[in-house]
XYZ file of C-alpha atoms in Angstrom:
784
model
C -74.940 86.497 43.729
C -75.923 82.916 44.829
C -74.737 79.457 43.315
C -77.028 77.492 45.659
C -79.001 75.949 43.299
C -78.056 72.829 41.374
C -77.769 73.021 37.127
C -79.944 70.623 35.506
C -81.934 71.497 32.026
C -85.607 70.047 33.121
C -85.183 70.999 37.468
C -84.415 73.532 39.827
C -83.230 71.832 42.722
C -81.967 73.197 46.094
C -79.741 69.897 47.706
C -78.914 70.775 51.706
C -81.127 72.960 54.138
C -80.416 76.636 53.569
C -82.476 78.426 56.083
C -80.429 81.867 55.070
C -81.597 81.145 51.308
C -85.320 80.030 52.610
C -87.300 83.426 51.029
C -85.009 83.258 47.858
C -86.060 79.655 47.401
C -89.678 80.231 48.187
C -89.677 82.793 44.933
C -87.696 80.391 42.553
C -89.193 77.072 43.734
C -93.038 79.098 43.011
C -96.191 77.703 41.993
C -99.200 78.703 39.708
C -101.203 78.202 36.600
C -102.516 82.114 35.494
C -105.844 81.173 37.675
C -103.766 80.972 41.074
C -100.647 80.398 42.679
C -98.033 80.633 45.722
C -94.251 81.194 46.882
C -93.144 77.745 47.572
C -93.714 78.083 51.421
C -93.662 74.499 53.893
C -96.723 73.043 54.415
C -95.823 72.010 57.919
C -95.185 74.777 60.191
C -92.004 76.990 59.764
C -91.241 79.772 62.494
C -88.099 80.206 60.592
C -87.604 84.039 57.842
C -90.173 83.308 55.395
C -92.961 85.417 53.250
C -96.022 83.128 53.332
C -98.220 83.570 50.447
C -100.922 82.272 47.876
C -102.407 84.655 45.377
C -105.563 84.557 43.228
C -105.690 86.309 39.859
C -107.492 89.795 39.649
C -108.240 89.652 43.435
C -107.142 92.920 45.111
C -107.349 96.213 47.095
C -106.907 99.279 46.969
C -104.873 100.552 49.570
C -104.065 103.667 50.868
C -101.242 105.836 49.245
C -98.752 106.184 52.306
C -97.215 109.800 51.834
C -97.248 112.489 53.498
C -98.358 114.781 50.951
C -100.707 115.188 48.219
C -100.794 116.910 45.044
C -103.708 117.522 42.598
C -104.275 114.240 39.923
C -101.913 112.197 42.091
C -103.360 108.406 42.859
C -105.745 107.998 46.159
C -104.287 104.514 46.873
C -102.144 101.628 45.621
C -103.631 98.624 43.881
C -102.398 95.686 44.949
C -102.876 91.718 44.757
C -103.801 90.279 47.761
C -101.810 87.270 50.021
C -105.279 85.233 49.874
C -106.674 82.147 52.289
C -103.669 79.655 52.472
C -105.046 75.841 51.536
C -101.830 73.801 51.572
C -101.210 74.534 55.556
C -100.633 70.861 56.737
C -99.625 71.036 61.003
C -97.793 67.807 62.156
C -97.208 66.644 65.366
C -95.292 64.080 67.016
C -96.478 63.245 70.774
C -97.660 66.738 70.809
C -94.050 68.176 69.154
C -94.462 70.207 66.315
C -92.742 69.516 63.403
C -91.045 73.139 62.786
C -87.989 72.880 60.457
C -86.386 76.075 61.957
C -85.884 74.054 65.381
C -85.083 70.803 64.070
C -82.455 68.859 62.943
C -82.519 68.472 59.395
C -80.337 66.427 57.306
C -81.050 64.762 53.480
C -82.964 68.122 52.803
C -84.032 68.261 48.940
C -86.058 70.778 46.942
C -87.073 70.191 43.270
C -89.384 72.031 40.849
C -90.264 69.598 37.825
C -90.722 72.164 34.806
C -91.758 69.163 32.568
C -94.255 67.937 34.406
C -95.535 71.346 36.678
C -94.934 69.918 39.806
C -92.918 70.811 43.319
C -91.674 68.172 45.167
C -89.547 68.185 48.974
C -88.312 65.892 50.799
C -86.171 65.233 54.123
C -85.364 63.941 57.248
C -85.606 65.895 60.635
C -84.625 65.109 64.045
C -87.002 67.124 67.169
C -85.897 68.369 70.058
C -86.716 64.576 71.788
C -84.750 63.094 69.586
C -87.727 61.617 67.425
C -86.471 61.291 63.599
C -89.151 61.398 61.144
C -89.134 61.273 57.511
C -91.156 63.575 54.893
C -91.963 63.917 51.739
C -94.427 66.314 49.260
C -95.305 66.716 45.966
C -97.667 69.242 45.248
C -99.132 71.242 42.084
C -101.777 73.625 40.816
C -103.450 72.107 38.275
C -102.934 73.692 34.683
C -106.099 71.349 33.455
C -108.552 72.839 35.876
C -107.626 76.319 37.202
C -109.318 76.495 40.026
C -107.418 73.413 42.194
C -104.511 72.286 43.660
C -103.161 69.044 44.960
C -100.976 68.166 47.465
C -99.364 64.025 48.465
C -97.428 64.904 52.026
C -95.894 61.276 53.729
C -94.496 60.794 56.701
C -92.716 57.900 58.312
C -91.289 57.723 61.702
C -87.548 56.586 62.165
C -86.822 55.880 65.779
C -90.092 56.066 67.998
C -93.241 54.246 68.188
C -95.899 57.229 69.184
C -98.897 59.111 67.991
C -98.854 61.519 64.818
C -101.081 63.475 64.713
C -101.408 65.687 61.098
C -104.116 68.455 60.644
C -104.961 69.813 57.210
C -106.390 73.364 57.757
C -107.208 76.331 55.863
C -106.191 79.823 57.231
C -108.067 83.051 56.233
C -106.520 84.858 58.907
C -103.233 86.352 56.088
C -102.200 89.191 55.772
C -99.719 91.242 52.909
C -96.141 92.085 53.956
C -96.416 95.152 52.789
C -99.587 96.210 54.477
C -99.992 99.575 55.546
C -100.163 99.895 59.336
C -100.503 95.835 59.250
C -104.104 96.203 57.879
C -105.637 92.963 56.997
C -107.924 92.754 54.012
C -109.591 89.985 54.278
C -113.271 89.626 55.960
C -114.754 85.950 56.665
C -118.193 85.440 55.543
C -119.187 81.988 56.514
C -117.462 78.839 57.343
C -117.777 75.061 57.473
C -115.419 72.113 58.764
C -116.343 68.240 58.828
C -114.469 65.409 59.258
C -112.713 65.346 56.165
C -113.348 68.737 54.941
C -113.871 72.378 55.361
C -114.129 75.671 53.549
C -113.198 79.773 54.262
C -115.564 82.212 52.003
C -113.912 85.518 52.919
C -114.436 89.039 50.884
C -111.663 91.392 50.166
C -112.484 94.978 51.929
C -113.340 97.926 49.977
C -113.433 96.195 46.951
C -116.240 93.313 47.578
C -114.031 90.310 45.876
C -115.079 86.820 47.261
C -112.790 83.451 47.663
C -113.851 80.465 48.873
C -111.058 78.484 49.511
C -111.804 74.662 50.257
C -109.983 71.968 51.156
C -110.851 67.573 51.045
C -108.323 64.772 52.314
C -107.727 61.207 52.456
C -105.322 59.403 55.096
C -103.534 56.205 53.842
C -101.586 54.198 56.407
C -99.079 51.746 54.503
C -101.484 51.993 51.522
C -104.486 51.440 53.263
C -107.373 54.172 53.436
C -107.592 54.663 56.811
C -111.388 56.045 58.499
C -109.907 57.417 61.789
C -111.414 59.720 63.985
C -111.101 63.644 63.318
C -111.596 66.508 65.645
C -112.628 69.586 63.058
C -111.492 72.625 64.841
C -112.418 76.310 64.012
C -111.705 79.391 64.621
C -111.977 83.086 63.375
C -110.523 82.607 59.412
C -109.911 79.197 60.168
C -110.640 75.659 60.146
C -108.323 72.869 60.743
C -108.768 68.933 60.966
C -106.398 66.997 63.172
C -106.194 63.249 62.665
C -104.366 61.263 65.210
C -102.308 58.190 64.119
C -100.843 56.019 65.979
C -97.609 54.526 64.079
C -94.676 53.100 64.316
C -90.790 52.708 62.803
C -90.858 52.115 58.840
C -95.255 53.124 59.081
C -95.893 55.349 55.441
C -98.383 58.184 56.617
C -99.907 59.994 53.313
C -102.048 62.487 53.546
C -103.898 63.815 50.222
C -105.367 66.962 50.438
C -106.926 68.409 47.685
C -107.536 72.319 47.386
C -110.338 74.496 45.254
C -109.947 78.270 45.183
C -112.901 79.695 43.685
C -113.547 83.718 43.361
C -116.374 85.928 42.328
C -114.426 86.702 39.336
C -115.932 83.411 37.422
C -118.926 82.631 39.841
C -121.815 83.962 41.720
C -120.914 85.042 45.285
C -123.968 82.330 46.096
C -122.595 79.633 44.382
C -119.109 79.752 45.324
C -119.418 77.276 48.328
C -120.956 74.922 46.539
C -119.133 75.005 43.314
C -115.699 75.155 45.968
C -117.252 71.755 47.360
C -118.609 69.687 43.947
C -114.934 70.818 42.754
C -113.374 69.042 45.638
C -115.415 65.857 45.698
C -114.525 65.429 41.926
C -110.825 65.881 42.544
C -111.017 63.541 45.605
C -112.738 60.769 42.902
C -110.100 61.574 40.633
C -107.522 61.173 42.508
C -103.458 62.380 42.841
C -102.499 59.964 40.522
C -104.551 60.943 37.942
C -104.504 64.557 38.178
C -100.692 64.470 38.255
C -100.860 62.333 34.522
C -103.517 65.778 33.814
C -101.094 68.146 35.050
C -98.085 66.099 32.983
C -99.954 66.403 30.087
C -100.806 69.891 29.862
C -97.757 71.160 30.758
C -96.653 68.517 27.792
C -98.761 70.573 25.105
C -96.896 73.657 26.539
C -93.591 72.943 26.023
C -94.545 71.131 22.890
C -95.205 74.175 21.640
C -93.023 76.994 23.373
C -89.484 75.128 24.544
C -86.372 75.736 23.361
C -83.569 73.769 23.616
C -80.120 74.245 23.955
C -77.014 71.133 23.882
C -73.834 72.279 25.648
C -74.759 74.736 28.353
C -76.994 73.268 31.425
C -76.974 77.006 33.173
C -78.137 78.467 30.017
C -80.899 75.397 29.377
C -82.431 75.811 32.676
C -82.663 79.055 32.569
C -84.776 79.517 29.568
C -86.786 76.681 30.243
C -87.477 78.553 34.012
C -88.223 81.601 32.769
C -90.725 79.969 30.096
C -92.526 77.410 32.860
C -93.270 81.208 35.384
C -94.217 82.974 32.622
C -96.914 80.408 31.643
C -97.364 79.091 35.034
C -98.027 83.816 35.259
C -100.517 83.856 32.393
C -102.235 81.851 29.769
C -104.759 84.139 28.031
C -108.121 82.354 28.091
C -109.780 85.840 30.447
C -108.884 89.436 29.261
C -109.880 91.138 32.422
C -106.024 89.554 33.590
C -103.059 90.668 32.958
C -99.478 90.148 33.957
C -97.600 90.924 36.876
C -93.956 92.293 37.450
C -93.729 89.551 40.361
C -97.242 87.027 38.777
C -97.820 84.828 41.612
C -94.356 84.626 43.559
C -94.328 87.913 45.572
C -96.037 91.176 46.659
C -93.521 93.757 45.412
C -94.877 96.491 43.052
C -98.513 95.393 44.148
C -98.901 92.567 41.453
C -99.937 95.735 39.507
C -99.985 95.801 35.323
C -96.704 97.766 34.082
C -96.092 99.106 30.539
C -94.154 95.671 31.013
C -96.809 93.448 29.585
C -96.578 95.584 25.946
C -92.883 96.042 25.609
C -91.965 92.779 27.066
C -94.679 90.335 27.126
C -96.600 90.820 24.643
C -93.953 88.924 22.015
C -93.214 86.211 23.701
C -97.025 85.169 23.668
C -97.248 86.469 20.068
C -94.728 83.743 19.181
C -95.374 80.634 21.733
C -99.090 80.667 22.027
C -102.285 80.960 20.079
C -103.246 84.542 18.503
C -106.095 85.128 21.342
C -103.692 84.898 24.132
C -102.210 88.320 22.731
C -105.140 89.649 21.609
C -106.348 89.169 25.103
C -103.618 91.156 26.083
C -104.338 94.472 24.548
C -108.173 93.696 24.761
C -107.529 94.300 28.230
C -106.236 97.946 27.317
C -108.907 99.043 24.957
C -111.436 97.872 27.527
C -109.651 100.163 29.868
C -108.899 103.222 27.483
C -112.366 104.937 29.081
C -110.254 105.142 32.522
C -106.952 106.387 30.336
C -108.897 109.595 29.491
C -109.738 110.076 32.745
C -106.589 109.712 34.144
C -105.501 112.195 31.666
C -108.159 114.646 32.593
C -107.004 114.223 36.102
C -104.090 115.786 34.907
C -105.727 118.462 32.992
C -106.041 117.346 29.231
C -109.166 117.242 27.711
C -110.556 116.305 24.145
C -110.694 112.561 25.008
C -106.889 112.776 25.397
C -105.619 109.067 27.082
C -103.088 108.309 29.630
C -102.433 104.774 30.230
C -101.320 104.414 33.707
C -98.122 103.659 35.294
C -99.645 100.827 37.333
C -102.829 100.023 37.336
C -105.750 97.237 38.030
C -108.819 98.433 36.862
C -107.526 101.293 34.595
C -106.858 104.026 36.884
C -103.588 105.179 37.828
C -102.465 103.667 41.209
C -98.611 104.207 41.297
C -97.567 105.589 44.469
C -94.298 107.687 43.524
C -95.277 110.960 41.988
C -91.918 111.061 39.529
C -93.682 107.669 37.925
C -97.141 108.664 38.342
C -96.825 112.173 36.595
C -93.801 112.101 34.582
C -92.984 108.219 33.006
C -95.717 108.765 30.310
C -93.374 106.722 27.823
C -95.735 103.835 29.073
C -98.180 105.730 26.366
C -96.503 105.112 23.603
C -95.513 101.747 24.616
C -99.799 100.653 24.439
C -99.335 101.967 20.784
C -96.233 100.357 20.229
C -98.072 96.871 21.125
C -100.833 97.656 18.734
C -98.772 98.140 15.673
C -96.788 95.141 17.118
C -99.601 92.717 17.386
C -100.977 93.651 13.581
C -97.468 93.527 12.303
C -96.937 90.196 13.474
C -100.712 88.570 13.224
C -101.724 90.461 9.917
C -104.491 90.958 11.101
C -105.651 94.780 10.990
C -109.420 94.170 11.721
C -107.973 94.420 15.506
C -107.637 98.081 14.093
C -110.835 98.557 12.666
C -112.684 96.959 15.824
C -110.208 98.359 18.734
C -107.145 99.628 18.063
C -107.711 103.085 16.232
C -109.588 104.501 18.756
C -106.622 103.706 21.314
C -104.434 105.424 18.660
C -106.537 108.644 18.868
C -106.775 108.613 22.235
C -103.105 108.711 22.904
C -102.252 110.816 19.894
C -104.166 112.964 21.388
C -102.288 112.870 24.604
C -98.871 113.412 22.483
C -100.310 116.863 20.814
C -101.446 118.550 23.993
C -98.285 117.280 26.242
C -95.865 119.127 24.138
C -95.237 122.454 23.388
C -93.747 125.246 21.627
C -90.295 126.531 22.086
C -89.595 130.062 20.749
C -85.795 129.395 20.989
C -85.450 126.623 19.278
C -88.491 127.350 16.752
C -89.238 123.584 17.528
C -91.677 121.385 19.711
C -89.896 120.241 23.511
C -91.199 118.232 26.287
C -90.753 118.817 29.629
C -90.695 116.899 32.603
C -90.563 113.196 31.888
C -89.084 110.395 33.483
C -87.978 108.094 30.412
C -87.530 103.649 31.637
C -83.996 105.076 32.393
C -85.423 106.155 36.012
C -82.193 107.257 37.411
C -83.079 110.379 35.381
C -86.017 112.186 36.674
C -87.901 115.195 35.613
C -85.506 115.604 32.759
C -86.699 117.799 29.611
C -86.394 116.042 26.143
C -85.888 112.312 26.702
C -84.835 111.304 23.472
C -87.135 108.202 24.006
C -90.013 109.893 24.751
C -89.655 112.761 22.156
C -89.377 109.648 19.017
C -92.454 107.766 20.914
C -94.362 110.480 20.665
C -93.634 111.291 17.387
C -93.768 107.878 16.087
C -97.347 107.307 17.652
C -98.826 110.063 16.042
C -96.938 109.395 12.225
C -98.957 105.341 13.033
C -102.211 107.463 14.132
C -102.201 109.032 10.972
C -101.123 105.431 8.949
C -103.951 103.828 10.767
C -106.446 106.396 10.249
C -106.471 106.109 6.829
C -106.341 102.516 6.369
C -110.116 102.404 8.879
C -111.415 105.498 6.440
C -110.925 103.392 3.225
C -111.553 99.752 4.453
C -114.154 100.737 6.975
C -115.737 103.929 6.032
C -119.114 103.203 8.396
C -117.459 102.113 11.468
C -114.913 105.314 10.603
C -117.666 107.611 10.201
C -119.362 106.481 13.861
C -115.835 106.175 15.290
C -115.082 110.201 14.506
C -118.898 110.819 15.848
C -118.542 109.116 19.003
C -115.009 110.630 19.771
C -115.947 114.484 18.280
C -112.901 114.188 16.183
C -111.808 116.817 13.734
C -109.899 114.736 11.324
C -108.552 118.085 9.378
C -107.599 120.185 12.506
C -106.180 117.443 14.704
C -104.412 115.809 12.135
C -102.633 119.061 10.672
C -101.735 119.667 14.553
C -99.902 115.892 14.354
C -98.429 116.658 11.381
C -97.245 119.276 12.537
C -95.284 118.220 15.093
C -94.084 115.573 13.579
C -92.177 117.886 11.720
C -91.291 119.730 13.884
C -90.097 117.815 16.968
C -86.794 118.834 18.983
C -84.351 115.338 19.639
C -81.698 116.568 21.810
C -78.353 115.079 19.894
C -74.563 114.906 20.007
C -73.118 115.828 16.512
C -70.078 114.985 17.000
C -70.141 112.007 18.260
C -72.864 111.074 16.593
C -75.213 110.045 19.007
C -78.639 110.501 20.383
C -78.735 112.322 23.539
C -81.251 110.422 26.890
C -82.191 114.083 27.201
C -81.185 117.841 26.851
C -78.411 118.352 29.036
C -76.693 114.705 29.685
C -73.619 115.844 28.610
C -73.253 118.520 31.108
C -72.590 115.622 33.192
C -69.453 114.180 34.580
C -69.550 111.286 31.771
C -68.017 107.828 33.611
C -68.101 104.115 32.763
C -68.947 101.462 34.873
C -66.284 100.278 35.444
C -64.669 103.113 36.840
C -67.342 102.618 40.214
C -66.110 100.413 43.277
C -67.195 97.442 44.426
C -69.159 99.081 47.799
C -70.672 101.458 45.066
C -72.983 98.611 43.714
C -75.529 98.304 43.287
C -76.490 102.108 43.239
C -79.892 102.021 44.654
C -79.076 100.718 47.545
C -75.673 101.918 48.537
C -76.027 105.670 46.760
C -78.412 108.823 47.747
C -81.063 109.258 44.834
C -79.688 112.393 44.910
C -76.337 111.330 43.946
C -77.687 108.815 41.599
C -79.644 111.470 39.943
C -76.808 114.016 39.675
C -74.809 110.509 37.637
C -74.767 109.852 34.057
C -75.075 106.249 35.543
C -78.374 104.207 33.444
C -80.545 102.117 35.007
C -82.052 100.343 31.859
C -81.765 101.397 28.393
C -83.133 104.341 27.131
C -81.721 105.800 23.907
C -80.581 102.138 23.413
C -84.901 101.023 24.192
C -86.231 102.924 21.423
C -83.571 101.856 18.454
C -84.410 98.132 19.597
C -88.347 99.348 18.756
C -87.850 101.225 16.289
C -84.944 99.262 14.114
C -85.909 99.602 10.809
C -85.613 104.134 11.220
C -81.354 103.141 12.031
C -78.643 101.476 9.815
C -75.582 99.309 11.828
C -73.872 102.438 11.927
C -76.013 104.578 14.311
C -77.044 101.754 16.725
C -73.153 100.681 16.642
C -72.736 104.893 17.718
C -75.259 104.667 20.960
C -74.392 101.005 21.673
C -70.243 102.161 22.487
C -71.502 105.609 24.284
C -74.481 104.586 26.412
C -73.657 100.368 27.443
C -70.199 101.522 29.466
C -72.426 103.680 31.721
C -75.533 101.437 32.269
C -75.444 99.487 35.321
C -78.416 97.447 34.252
C -79.769 97.514 37.988
C -82.996 97.188 36.588
C -84.638 93.376 35.156
C -85.882 94.925 32.267
C -82.191 96.117 31.016
C -79.827 93.580 30.082
C -82.383 91.549 27.153
C -82.126 94.480 25.006
C -78.770 95.059 25.435
C -78.153 91.087 24.552
C -80.629 91.807 21.569
C -78.257 94.498 19.848
C -74.929 93.112 21.279
C -76.106 90.017 19.329
C -77.108 92.497 15.651
C -73.571 94.194 16.327
C -71.616 91.222 16.029
C -70.478 91.474 19.924
C -71.187 87.892 20.714
C -69.413 87.009 23.414
C -71.183 90.481 25.042
C -74.862 88.880 23.691
C -74.206 86.121 25.904
C -73.153 87.502 28.999
C -76.382 89.968 29.250
C -78.337 86.699 28.195
C -76.867 84.780 31.054
C -77.422 87.345 32.917
C -81.210 87.780 32.165
C -82.140 84.148 31.813
C -80.437 83.360 35.259
C -81.287 86.859 37.117
C -83.847 85.090 39.714
C -82.305 81.645 39.793
C -78.581 83.409 41.502
C -80.055 86.314 42.495
C -77.556 88.487 40.641
C -79.469 91.813 42.034
C -79.928 90.176 45.938
C -83.688 90.747 45.481
C -84.948 87.168 44.332
C -86.721 86.857 48.023
C -89.280 89.601 47.358
C -90.486 87.610 44.193
C -89.782 86.883 40.247
C -88.311 89.135 37.750
C -91.768 88.001 35.871
C -92.118 90.493 33.205
C -88.243 90.316 32.702
C -88.596 86.805 31.545
C -90.059 87.579 28.890
C -87.381 89.666 27.851
C -85.081 86.657 28.712
C -87.032 84.951 25.819
C -86.741 87.797 23.411
C -82.692 88.065 24.118
C -82.572 84.482 22.839
C -84.738 84.465 19.813
C -84.228 87.718 18.510
C -80.066 87.952 20.066
C -79.133 84.387 19.281
C -81.828 83.698 16.377
C -81.532 87.008 14.987
C -85.553 86.897 13.926
C -87.261 90.018 12.701
C -90.516 90.825 11.495
C -90.560 92.642 8.627
C -92.034 93.380 4.819
C -94.879 90.697 6.251
C -92.279 87.962 6.800
C -90.185 86.802 9.380
C -86.435 87.220 8.958
C -83.598 84.997 10.624
C -80.083 85.656 10.953
C -79.002 82.792 13.337
C -75.104 82.271 15.440
C -74.254 79.524 17.510
C -72.865 81.393 20.942
C -69.238 80.134 21.897
C -69.430 76.682 23.323
C -72.744 75.694 22.541
C -73.535 72.612 20.355
C -76.992 73.005 18.911
C -79.730 74.807 19.647
C -83.684 75.074 18.482
C -87.195 76.447 18.829
C -90.234 77.295 17.783
C -92.302 80.178 16.842
C -95.626 80.911 15.636
C -96.321 83.104 12.899
C -99.609 84.083 12.128
C -100.964 80.926 10.576
C -97.383 79.196 10.333
C -95.792 77.165 13.154
C -92.019 77.149 12.280
C -88.748 75.244 14.143
C -85.635 76.655 13.795
C -82.560 73.772 14.598
C -79.134 75.819 15.019
C -75.503 73.635 15.488
C -72.157 74.386 14.700
C -72.570 73.356 11.036
C -76.077 74.517 9.514
C -79.266 76.144 10.236
C -82.669 74.449 9.773
C -85.546 75.861 9.483
C -89.161 73.184 9.809
C -92.419 74.550 8.133
C -94.490 72.230 10.777
C -97.911 73.515 9.415
C -99.689 72.385 5.220
C -99.226 75.626 3.658
C -96.010 76.450 1.871
C -94.297 79.297 3.859
C -91.927 81.854 2.745
C -89.047 84.048 4.661
C -85.910 85.374 4.706
C -82.737 83.689 6.676
C -79.483 85.495 6.225
C -80.668 88.089 3.931
C -81.849 85.740 1.590
C -85.791 85.271 0.373
C -86.408 81.423 0.917
C -89.579 79.063 0.249
C -90.472 76.111 2.522
C -92.879 73.776 0.819
C -95.430 72.506 3.618
C -94.157 70.162 5.716
C -90.847 70.990 4.404
C -87.875 71.787 5.369
C -84.463 74.251 4.106
C -81.136 73.776 5.373
C -78.853 77.070 5.002
C -75.250 75.230 4.383
C -76.995 72.638 1.787
C -77.562 76.394 0.135
C -74.254 77.960 0.619
C -72.631 74.892 -0.704
C -75.084 74.286 -3.527
C -74.507 78.372 -4.786
C -78.604 78.550 -5.208
C -80.010 82.240 -4.302
C -83.709 81.107 -4.192
C -83.934 77.426 -2.397
C -87.106 75.123 -2.223
C -87.853 73.013 0.037
C -84.691 71.240 1.081
C -87.010 68.132 2.214
C -90.008 66.900 3.344
C -90.056 65.262 6.556
């Protein structure tokens, strides 16, 4: 665990130059706007350890699957978000000597990510090998107000010399992915242009034929006066640059204002990309850096107004949750139903940047409660539009009759994961898609979604489960063999409890949804039935038979559900019997040893109990939690958040806080020693869940929100806001009371600590006053 980043409620701060942690910092200080983003690479050259990375949403490449063998149904490619042309670069030379922090003596280095206003700032002074010293200050952002635009202010001040300063803003499309097989490059230059203060490169991806035009436009000021110094426009293959020579003396300040535009064929005709890029850059230059920065701050202020979580008395926890929220909104803003959320967002290349089940299980709740309803809806529509591909994926594995298997990893709906045990076996992701529909409808009350989209998906998924199980003569029950649950430290197991439970639940929910749609939209249902060739009587009878006769492994003596059949045959050990030399298992043990152990990568049985909390009483949760938690190593970024929520429900408050802090600061403190590969974006949504559902005790049940909040030890207070259907609600908790405010113009009913209360429009209730007064039913305690 690393602790070199300073604690601050609104900023991520690195003081002092830490080249040994540079790739970690590049991840942590990443910026984005939902349409494009980049790691916190330096503008000037850096020959030290780094991962150069700029990324454009929706632009990907189907890379060759790098395996020595192939099985029927195995994906033919691994889709990845590409490292895109780099627009941030500004080469700097002092009398021909390159400014490179890897070769300089660096002093007063400071890097700061301002989360409140959405920009990255850096400053340092450097002594070059020649002895010449310069001071540099830079600030940049990806605009949340104009999604195809970025801007940089880059100031250089000579400290001890008279001489020639050369600044060379550039665009570089000669980039490659760190994880490219055989060092292949994926961009082909279509055309380029460079002038005295601007330039662009139009590049196309191989195979997928996406085009991206990356352009720049800049101006230079010396001591506050705009310069008209001559430049020497330069270009070579996939590269354009505009070097400018400036005579300077100690104390002079040279400022480069560079604007970058990144426009893609996802949103524009290919023939219009270059023209649109130039227009956007001209508008940005006319607007100016200062005004664009003001607009950036205003756009982020609007986000924080609804999504912020405030903590008093714990700066580390405060910084952690805001960092998580900030990165989630830098990754996905929900305007485009063709986009989804990659596990690393715009911060790295690991996992290819593709969509996993993480979106439905972890990210959807965050966007449901912090953004407009359309944002979460678009996440579901994304999956609906991939239904045809899901049916094709299932057919490749031998399933028939419209059975749908959603991919573990995808860009376009087609499975593209390159590990067989996940591609073929980790089929629980199918249940997460169905659960997301249920979760969305429960939270928003938009039953029309079932009619328009949801039921068709549920039928396809239920058909898959009905074919995936088989009848066991010895057990006289249905079973499911050869699966991998969320706990990937057990592969190819039989009767994984979580997977079996999801399968049965999905069929139950599909039956309920069938009845609803048949009743409220009979014409729509009739058309769907005909289009899907759905034999309602026969197929639903099969589902009901499976529901009634599914096998669930359990240990009656302990009163717990078993991870899978045969789990008790393992040598049962707790994590505290491991030495530090054993950790993390995925880096220290062989895969064979891990698979034979009892140790759990992430919540599996507990994931199911979390999803379906209404199905299990507190004692069932307690028995299972106390059995599995001591064997869980939490080597998945998705693990600690679920455990934090369940620990909170059980009153294990110290454990809940520890788990929350682990997930909130997973990347900032580099808990798993892998932040250099990029941030754990989807886990960050789990952090929000751990806070709101753990400490806030929020649940959606019986058509209303329910809260059972408590204040973690050492905190003075906290507050958060929640969107719930047409309402906006604020919850404030301190050491004395809980206050809930209805920030909308219509009355609201909710459950607080087990009792139902009504809150008038623009009014609030205070739980301490309720308890003191002795009232069970409490109207609004006051208006505001």
